[in-house]
PDB file of C-alpha atoms (C1' of nucleotides) in Angstrom:
ATOM      1  CA  UNK M1214     -15.105  17.327   7.240  1.00 91.00           C
ATOM      2  CA  UNK M1215     -14.578  15.471  10.548  1.00 96.00           C
ATOM      3  CA  UNK M1216     -11.340  13.614  11.070  1.00 98.00           C
ATOM      4  CA  UNK M1217     -11.698   9.947  12.077  1.00 98.00           C
ATOM      5  CA  UNK M1218     -10.970   9.447  15.766  1.00 98.00           C
ATOM      6  CA  UNK M1219      -8.880   6.791  17.454  1.00 98.00           C
ATOM      7  CA  UNK M1220     -11.966   4.778  18.386  1.00 98.00           C
ATOM      8  CA  UNK M1221     -12.774   4.276  14.697  1.00 98.00           C
ATOM      9  CA  UNK M1222      -9.504   2.386  14.229  1.00 98.00           C
ATOM     10  CA  UNK M1223      -9.655   0.521  17.569  1.00 98.00           C
ATOM     11  CA  UNK M1224     -11.902  -2.225  16.186  1.00 98.00           C
ATOM     12  CA  UNK M1225     -11.432  -5.556  14.358  1.00 98.00           C
ATOM     13  CA  UNK M1226      -9.179  -4.927  11.354  1.00 98.00           C
ATOM     14  CA  UNK M1227     -11.366  -6.434   8.603  1.00 98.00           C
ATOM     15  CA  UNK M1228     -14.266  -4.288   9.842  1.00 98.00           C
ATOM     16  CA  UNK M1229     -12.108  -1.155   9.800  1.00 98.00           C
ATOM     17  CA  UNK M1230     -10.870  -2.049   6.317  1.00 98.00           C
ATOM     18  CA  UNK M1231     -14.459  -2.339   5.096  1.00 98.00           C
ATOM     19  CA  UNK M1232     -15.576   0.877   6.764  1.00 98.00           C
ATOM     20  CA  UNK M1233     -12.623   2.857   5.416  1.00 98.00           C
ATOM     21  CA  UNK M1234     -14.122   2.482   1.934  1.00 98.00           C
ATOM     22  CA  UNK M1235     -15.616   5.859   1.000  1.00 98.00           C
ATOM     23  CA  UNK M1236     -13.600   7.791   3.593  1.00 98.00           C
ATOM     24  CA  UNK M1237     -11.176  10.528   2.485  1.00 98.00           C
ATOM     25  CA  UNK M1238      -7.392  10.464   2.916  1.00 98.00           C
ATOM     26  CA  UNK M1239      -6.074  14.037   3.261  1.00 98.00           C
ATOM     27  CA  UNK M1240      -2.485  15.320   3.103  1.00 98.00           C
ATOM     28  CA  UNK M1241      -1.809  19.023   3.627  1.00 98.00           C
ATOM     29  CA  UNK M1242       1.652  19.755   2.203  1.00 98.00           C
ATOM     30  CA  UNK M1243       4.170  22.113   3.802  1.00 97.00           C
ATOM     31  CA  UNK M1244       3.236  24.856   1.297  1.00 97.00           C
ATOM     32  CA  UNK M1245      -0.447  24.500   2.197  1.00 98.00           C
ATOM     33  CA  UNK M1246      -1.458  22.514  -0.879  1.00 98.00           C
ATOM     34  CA  UNK M1247      -4.274  20.202   0.052  1.00 98.00           C
ATOM     35  CA  UNK M1248      -4.340  16.742  -1.528  1.00 98.00           C
ATOM     36  CA  UNK M1249      -7.145  14.284  -0.933  1.00 98.00           C
ATOM     37  CA  UNK M1250      -8.723  11.174  -2.360  1.00 98.00           C
ATOM     38  CA  UNK M1251     -11.602   8.847  -1.578  1.00 98.00           C
ATOM     39  CA  UNK M1252     -10.541   5.367  -0.424  1.00 98.00           C
ATOM     40  CA  UNK M1253     -11.892   2.763  -2.845  1.00 98.00           C
ATOM     41  CA  UNK M1254      -9.741  -0.302  -2.059  1.00 98.00           C
ATOM     42  CA  UNK M1255      -8.203  -1.655   1.189  1.00 98.00           C
ATOM     43  CA  UNK M1256      -6.682  -4.802   2.700  1.00 98.00           C
ATOM     44  CA  UNK M1257      -6.603  -6.041   6.325  1.00 98.00           C
ATOM     45  CA  UNK M1258      -3.495  -7.523   8.003  1.00 98.00           C
ATOM     46  CA  UNK M1259      -3.433  -9.133  11.463  1.00 98.00           C
ATOM     47  CA  UNK M1260      -0.742 -10.482  13.830  1.00 97.00           C
ATOM     48  CA  UNK M1261      -1.765 -14.145  13.473  1.00 96.00           C
ATOM     49  CA  UNK M1262      -1.620 -13.802   9.689  1.00 97.00           C
ATOM     50  CA  UNK M1263       1.369 -15.192   7.767  1.00 96.00           C
ATOM     51  CA  UNK M1264       1.057 -12.475   5.127  1.00 97.00           C
ATOM     52  CA  UNK M1265       1.405  -9.688   7.705  1.00 98.00           C
ATOM     53  CA  UNK M1266       4.610  -7.817   8.465  1.00 98.00           C
ATOM     54  CA  UNK M1267       3.649  -8.142  12.151  1.00 98.00           C
ATOM     55  CA  UNK M1268       3.511 -11.964  12.067  1.00 97.00           C
ATOM     56  CA  UNK M1269       6.972 -12.425  13.639  1.00 96.00           C
ATOM     57  CA  UNK M1270       6.581  -9.689  16.220  1.00 96.00           C
ATOM     58  CA  UNK M1271       7.629  -6.041  16.225  1.00 97.00           C
ATOM     59  CA  UNK M1272      10.790  -4.704  14.567  1.00 97.00           C
ATOM     60  CA  UNK M1273      11.931  -1.080  14.170  1.00 96.00           C
ATOM     61  CA  UNK M1274      10.282  -0.945  10.759  1.00 97.00           C
ATOM     62  CA  UNK M1275       6.958  -2.470  11.792  1.00 98.00           C
ATOM     63  CA  UNK M1276       6.695  -0.733  15.189  1.00 98.00           C
ATOM     64  CA  UNK M1277       3.842   1.553  14.002  1.00 98.00           C
ATOM     65  CA  UNK M1278       1.648  -1.518  13.362  1.00 98.00           C
ATOM     66  CA  UNK M1279       1.907  -2.174  17.114  1.00 98.00           C
ATOM     67  CA  UNK M1280       1.293   1.464  18.012  1.00 98.00           C
ATOM     68  CA  UNK M1281      -1.980   3.111  19.023  1.00 98.00           C
ATOM     69  CA  UNK M1282      -4.862   2.786  16.549  1.00 98.00           C
ATOM     70  CA  UNK M1283      -4.762   5.481  13.882  1.00 98.00           C
ATOM     71  CA  UNK M1284      -0.968   5.625  13.537  1.00 98.00           C
ATOM     72  CA  UNK M1285       0.409   5.603   9.978  1.00 98.00           C
ATOM     73  CA  UNK M1286       2.685   2.720   8.939  1.00 98.00           C
ATOM     74  CA  UNK M1287       4.621   3.371   5.716  1.00 98.00           C
ATOM     75  CA  UNK M1288       7.053   0.802   4.322  1.00 98.00           C
ATOM     76  CA  UNK M1289       9.343   0.655   1.295  1.00 98.00           C
ATOM     77  CA  UNK M1290       9.238  -2.343  -1.017  1.00 97.00           C
ATOM     78  CA  UNK M1291      10.592  -3.669  -4.313  1.00 97.00           C
ATOM     79  CA  UNK M1292      13.384  -1.108  -4.049  1.00 96.00           C
ATOM     80  CA  UNK M1293      11.136   1.629  -5.396  1.00 97.00           C
ATOM     81  CA  UNK M1294       7.653   1.828  -3.892  1.00 98.00           C
ATOM     82  CA  UNK M1295       6.103   3.004  -0.636  1.00 98.00           C
ATOM     83  CA  UNK M1296       2.892   1.565   0.773  1.00 98.00           C
ATOM     84  CA  UNK M1297       0.639   3.381   3.256  1.00 98.00           C
ATOM     85  CA  UNK M1298      -1.188   1.641   6.110  1.00 98.00           C
ATOM     86  CA  UNK M1299      -3.141   2.643   9.226  1.00 98.00           C
ATOM     87  CA  UNK M1300      -2.654   0.856  12.541  1.00 98.00           C
ATOM     88  CA  UNK M1301      -5.791  -0.795  13.934  1.00 98.00           C
ATOM     89  CA  UNK M1302      -7.008  -2.533  17.090  1.00 98.00           C
ATOM     90  CA  UNK M1303      -5.535  -1.948  20.545  1.00 98.00           C
ATOM     91  CA  UNK M1304      -2.004  -0.703  21.115  1.00 98.00           C
ATOM     92  CA  UNK M1305       0.524  -3.604  21.125  1.00 97.00           C
ATOM     93  CA  UNK M1306      -1.632  -5.539  18.629  1.00 98.00           C
ATOM     94  CA  UNK M1307       0.241  -5.704  15.302  1.00 98.00           C
ATOM     95  CA  UNK M1308      -2.590  -4.981  12.900  1.00 98.00           C
ATOM     96  CA  UNK M1309      -3.153  -2.484  10.062  1.00 98.00           C
ATOM     97  CA  UNK M1310      -5.145  -1.661   6.954  1.00 98.00           C
ATOM     98  CA  UNK M1311      -3.307  -1.127   3.649  1.00 98.00           C
ATOM     99  CA  UNK M1312      -4.774   1.626   1.467  1.00 98.00           C
ATOM    100  CA  UNK M1313      -4.569   0.275  -2.102  1.00 98.00           C
ATOM    101  CA  UNK M1314      -6.385   2.874  -4.217  1.00 98.00           C
ATOM    102  CA  UNK M1315      -7.956   6.344  -4.119  1.00 98.00           C
ATOM    103  CA  UNK M1316     -10.281   8.376  -6.275  1.00 98.00           C
ATOM    104  CA  UNK M1317      -8.566  11.811  -6.384  1.00 98.00           C
ATOM    105  CA  UNK M1318     -10.691  14.662  -5.008  1.00 98.00           C
ATOM    106  CA  UNK M1319      -8.628  17.771  -4.116  1.00 98.00           C
ATOM    107  CA  UNK M1320      -5.336  18.821  -5.726  1.00 98.00           C
ATOM    108  CA  UNK M1321      -5.814  16.396  -8.589  1.00 98.00           C
ATOM    109  CA  UNK M1322      -3.476  18.353 -10.870  1.00 98.00           C
ATOM    110  CA  UNK M1323      -0.678  18.268  -8.295  1.00 98.00           C
ATOM    111  CA  UNK M1324      -1.228  14.562  -7.641  1.00 98.00           C
ATOM    112  CA  UNK M1325      -1.070  13.857 -11.347  1.00 98.00           C
ATOM    113  CA  UNK M1326       2.205  15.811 -11.628  1.00 97.00           C
ATOM    114  CA  UNK M1327       3.762  13.794  -8.801  1.00 98.00           C
ATOM    115  CA  UNK M1328       2.860  10.617 -10.672  1.00 98.00           C
ATOM    116  CA  UNK M1329       3.934  11.788 -14.121  1.00 97.00           C
ATOM    117  CA  UNK M1330       7.288  12.943 -12.777  1.00 95.00           C
ATOM    118  CA  UNK M1331       8.345   9.338 -12.246  1.00 93.00           C
ATOM    119  CA  UNK M1332       7.133   7.972 -15.577  1.00 95.00           C
ATOM    120  CA  UNK M1333       9.423   7.618 -18.581  1.00 90.00           C
ATOM    121  CA  UNK M1334       6.894   8.998 -20.999  1.00 90.00           C
ATOM    122  CA  UNK M1335       5.042  12.151 -19.928  1.00 92.00           C
ATOM    123  CA  UNK M1336       1.478  11.506 -20.971  1.00 91.00           C
ATOM    124  CA  UNK M1337      -1.619  12.801 -19.178  1.00 95.00           C
ATOM    125  CA  UNK M1338      -3.142  10.349 -16.692  1.00 97.00           C
ATOM    126  CA  UNK M1339      -6.828   9.708 -16.338  1.00 96.00           C
ATOM    127  CA  UNK M1340      -8.045  10.642 -12.827  1.00 97.00           C
ATOM    128  CA  UNK M1341      -8.856   6.978 -12.130  1.00 97.00           C
ATOM    129  CA  UNK M1342      -5.204   6.069 -12.771  1.00 97.00           C
ATOM    130  CA  UNK M1343      -3.628   8.785 -10.595  1.00 98.00           C
ATOM    131  CA  UNK M1344      -3.815   6.812  -7.308  1.00 98.00           C
ATOM    132  CA  UNK M1345      -4.634   3.300  -8.539  1.00 98.00           C
ATOM    133  CA  UNK M1346      -2.466   0.756  -6.681  1.00 98.00           C
ATOM    134  CA  UNK M1347      -0.726   1.116  -3.283  1.00 98.00           C
ATOM    135  CA  UNK M1348       2.578   2.416  -4.681  1.00 98.00           C
ATOM    136  CA  UNK M1349       0.720   4.980  -6.733  1.00 98.00           C
ATOM    137  CA  UNK M1350      -1.307   6.126  -3.708  1.00 98.00           C
ATOM    138  CA  UNK M1351       1.930   7.167  -1.974  1.00 98.00           C
ATOM    139  CA  UNK M1352       3.423   8.730  -5.092  1.00 98.00           C
ATOM    140  CA  UNK M1353       0.306  10.798  -5.804  1.00 98.00           C
ATOM    141  CA  UNK M1354      -0.244  11.835  -2.160  1.00 98.00           C
ATOM    142  CA  UNK M1355       3.461  12.570  -1.562  1.00 98.00           C
ATOM    143  CA  UNK M1356       3.650  10.043   1.282  1.00 98.00           C
ATOM    144  CA  UNK M1357       7.049   8.559   2.186  1.00 98.00           C
ATOM    145  CA  UNK M1358       8.948   6.905   4.991  1.00 97.00           C
ATOM    146  CA  UNK M1359       8.960  10.148   6.989  1.00 97.00           C
ATOM    147  CA  UNK M1360       5.229   9.674   7.563  1.00 98.00           C
ATOM    148  CA  UNK M1361       5.599   6.275   9.236  1.00 98.00           C
ATOM    149  CA  UNK M1362       4.605   6.726  12.875  1.00 98.00           C
ATOM    150  CA  UNK M1363       2.421   9.835  12.332  1.00 98.00           C
ATOM    151  CA  UNK M1364      -0.460   9.824  14.779  1.00 98.00           C
ATOM    152  CA  UNK M1365      -3.267  10.713  12.382  1.00 98.00           C
ATOM    153  CA  UNK M1366      -6.116  11.206  14.890  1.00 98.00           C
ATOM    154  CA  UNK M1367      -4.204  14.143  16.460  1.00 97.00           C
ATOM    155  CA  UNK M1368      -5.648  17.509  15.508  1.00 95.00           C
ATOM    156  CA  UNK M1369      -2.381  18.943  14.187  1.00 95.00           C
ATOM    157  CA  UNK M1370      -1.425  16.021  11.938  1.00 97.00           C
ATOM    158  CA  UNK M1371      -1.150  17.159   8.287  1.00 98.00           C
ATOM    159  CA  UNK M1372      -1.967  13.598   7.235  1.00 98.00           C
ATOM    160  CA  UNK M1373      -5.321  12.180   8.304  1.00 98.00           C
ATOM    161  CA  UNK M1374      -8.475  10.342   7.247  1.00 98.00           C
ATOM    162  CA  UNK M1375     -11.861  12.081   7.304  1.00 98.00           C
ATOM    163  CA  UNK M1376     -15.534  11.284   6.786  1.00 98.00           C
ATOM    164  CA  UNK M1377     -17.439  13.517   4.359  1.00 98.00           C
ATOM    165  CA  UNK M1378     -20.659  11.551   4.654  1.00 98.00           C
ATOM    166  CA  UNK M1379     -20.238   9.523   1.468  1.00 98.00           C
ATOM    167  CA  UNK M1380     -21.386   5.915   1.742  1.00 97.00           C
ATOM    168  CA  UNK M1381     -20.386   3.394  -0.929  1.00 97.00           C
ATOM    169  CA  UNK M1382     -23.316   1.491  -2.374  1.00 92.00           C
ATOM    170  CA  UNK M1383     -21.696  -1.796  -3.355  1.00 96.00           C
ATOM    171  CA  UNK M1384     -18.774  -3.350  -1.489  1.00 98.00           C
ATOM    172  CA  UNK M1385     -17.017  -6.496  -2.638  1.00 98.00           C
ATOM    173  CA  UNK M1386     -14.331  -8.682  -1.081  1.00 97.00           C
ATOM    174  CA  UNK M1387     -11.610 -10.941  -2.437  1.00 97.00           C
ATOM    175  CA  UNK M1388      -8.362 -12.614  -1.466  1.00 96.00           C
ATOM    176  CA  UNK M1389      -5.517 -10.152  -0.924  1.00 97.00           C
ATOM    177  CA  UNK M1390      -3.130  -9.267  -3.748  1.00 97.00           C
ATOM    178  CA  UNK M1391       0.428 -10.544  -3.942  1.00 95.00           C
ATOM    179  CA  UNK M1392       0.610 -12.187  -0.528  1.00 95.00           C
ATOM    180  CA  UNK M1393       2.530 -15.299   0.453  1.00 92.00           C
ATOM    181  CA  UNK M1394       2.066 -17.669   3.373  1.00 93.00           C
ATOM    182  CA  UNK M1395      -0.220 -20.593   4.161  1.00 94.00           C
ATOM    183  CA  UNK M1396      -3.507 -21.325   2.395  1.00 94.00           C
ATOM    184  CA  UNK M1397      -5.470 -19.292   4.907  1.00 95.00           C
ATOM    185  CA  UNK M1398      -3.315 -16.208   4.365  1.00 96.00           C
ATOM    186  CA  UNK M1399      -3.677 -16.534   0.612  1.00 95.00           C
ATOM    187  CA  UNK M1400      -7.426 -17.185   0.588  1.00 96.00           C
ATOM    188  CA  UNK M1401      -8.883 -15.121   3.426  1.00 97.00           C
ATOM    189  CA  UNK M1402     -11.215 -12.471   1.886  1.00 98.00           C
ATOM    190  CA  UNK M1403      -9.623  -9.439   3.474  1.00 98.00           C
ATOM    191  CA  UNK M1404      -9.404  -7.240   0.394  1.00 98.00           C
ATOM    192  CA  UNK M1405     -12.298  -4.783   0.201  1.00 98.00           C
ATOM    193  CA  UNK M1406     -13.221  -2.570  -2.722  1.00 98.00           C
ATOM    194  CA  UNK M1407     -16.040  -0.526  -4.181  1.00 98.00           C
ATOM    195  CA  UNK M1408     -17.649  -2.539  -6.952  1.00 96.00           C
ATOM    196  CA  UNK M1409     -17.067  -1.269 -10.493  1.00 95.00           C
ATOM    197  CA  UNK M1410     -15.047   1.731  -9.321  1.00 97.00           C
ATOM    198  CA  UNK M1411     -12.565   2.673 -12.078  1.00 97.00           C
ATOM    199  CA  UNK M1412      -9.739   3.462  -9.600  1.00 97.00           C
ATOM    200  CA  UNK M1413      -9.676  -0.051  -8.104  1.00 97.00           C
ATOM    201  CA  UNK M1414      -6.425  -1.845  -8.959  1.00 94.00           C
ATOM    202  CA  UNK M1415      -6.074  -5.124 -10.794  1.00 83.00           C
ATOM    203  CA  UNK M1416      -7.299  -6.224 -14.180  1.00 65.00           C
ATOM    204  CA  UNK M1417     -10.693  -4.818 -14.949  1.00 54.00           C
ATOM    205  CA  UNK M1418     -13.502  -7.283 -15.464  1.00 48.00           C
ATOM    206  CA  UNK M1419     -16.588  -6.821 -17.535  1.00 40.00           C
ATOM    207  CA  UNK M1420     -19.295  -7.468 -14.972  1.00 41.00           C
ATOM    208  CA  UNK M1421     -18.847  -7.939 -11.265  1.00 46.00           C
TER     209      UNK M1421
ATOM    210  C1'  DT J1045      27.940  -9.993   7.434  1.00 57.48           C
ATOM    211  C1'  DC J1046      25.658 -12.211   3.725  1.00 57.48           C
ATOM    212  C1'  DC J1047      21.987 -12.950   0.790  1.00 57.48           C
ATOM    213  C1'  DC J1048      17.299 -13.532  -0.903  1.00 57.48           C
ATOM    214  C1'  DC J1049      13.143 -11.613  -2.201  1.00 57.48           C
ATOM    215  C1'  DG J1050       9.063  -8.647  -1.483  1.00 57.48           C
ATOM    216  C1'  DA J1051       1.470  -6.216   0.742  1.00 57.48           C
ATOM    217  C1'  DT J1052       4.701  -3.262  -7.064  1.00 57.48           C
ATOM    218  C1'  DT J1053       4.718  -0.907 -11.389  1.00 57.48           C
ATOM    219  C1'  DA J1054       5.305  -0.030 -16.146  1.00 57.48           C
ATOM    220  C1'  DA J1055       7.450  -1.065 -20.259  1.00 57.48           C
ATOM    221  C1'  DC J1056       8.404  -4.562 -22.926  1.00 57.48           C
ATOM    222  C1'  DT J1057       7.382  -8.864 -26.613  1.00 57.48           C
TER     223       DT J1057
ATOM    224  C1'  DG E1254       2.321 -12.690 -20.697  1.00 57.48           C
ATOM    225  C1'  DT E1255       6.981 -11.462 -19.191  1.00 57.48           C
ATOM    226  C1'  DT E1256      10.505  -8.972 -16.966  1.00 57.48           C
ATOM    227  C1'  DA E1257      13.544  -5.051 -15.440  1.00 57.48           C
ATOM    228  C1'  DA E1258      14.017  -1.596 -12.072  1.00 57.48           C
ATOM    229  C1'  DT E1259      16.241  -1.033  -7.388  1.00 57.48           C
ATOM    230  C1'  DC E1260      16.998  -1.389  -2.183  1.00 57.48           C
ATOM    231  C1'  DG E1261      16.666  -2.538   2.517  1.00 57.48           C
ATOM    232  C1'  DG E1262      14.460  -5.687   5.945  1.00 57.48           C
ATOM    233  C1'  DG E1263      15.330  -9.469   8.457  1.00 57.48           C
ATOM    234  C1'  DG E1264      16.275 -14.474   8.652  1.00 57.48           C
ATOM    235  C1'  DA E1265      20.239 -17.464   8.254  1.00 57.48           C
ATOM    236  C1'  DG E1266      24.870 -18.499   9.493  1.00 57.48           C
TER     237       DG E1266
END
DNA sequence: TCCCCGATTAACT
DNA sequence: GTTAATCGGGGAG
């Protein structure tokens, strides 16, 4: 399963966000356990975008957004959740794609255990709920702050994104979730998701 | 140094 | 539909 190369990420961020749908995020743990999930929901963030962490220029936290394309950017929010992003466009351009949901593929049992460990009641989770939402993606895949700055296109990186040939049939867009800023930031259709996929976050609708 | 609030989630009523 | 949990980034002073 070929790992995505730097050139894949070195393109306009909304295009990369769209094309990441159907790709596979892989994390090989220190003990060799292999976790993976198919990307079913993404969002694009750009430097001229009030909703983006890069809007006011680089800081120590956001430095990976300005790094080479393909670098992981992981941030902590709401005092309890991590969110995983991939740097896009040329180096020094503060842009990234947020991975918002995965369909678990490999190591599903382990991923489910990571998620259940942080819940108050220990009930089994449906596969579609294991990595549904950006905080849950990191919990299930065991991704934390230590992964911010990882250069995923490098051959030896235990965290990377690969292409297994799958191509999503129906892609939809919407405004991004939970963002603040001007009207453009709040309305620009830079959220991308696979239509009717059960692992996509947000309230489910009947027919889309 | 202080202080507000967030690219969220789950457990409530 | 509402709200608690929980902490650090970064703008304000």
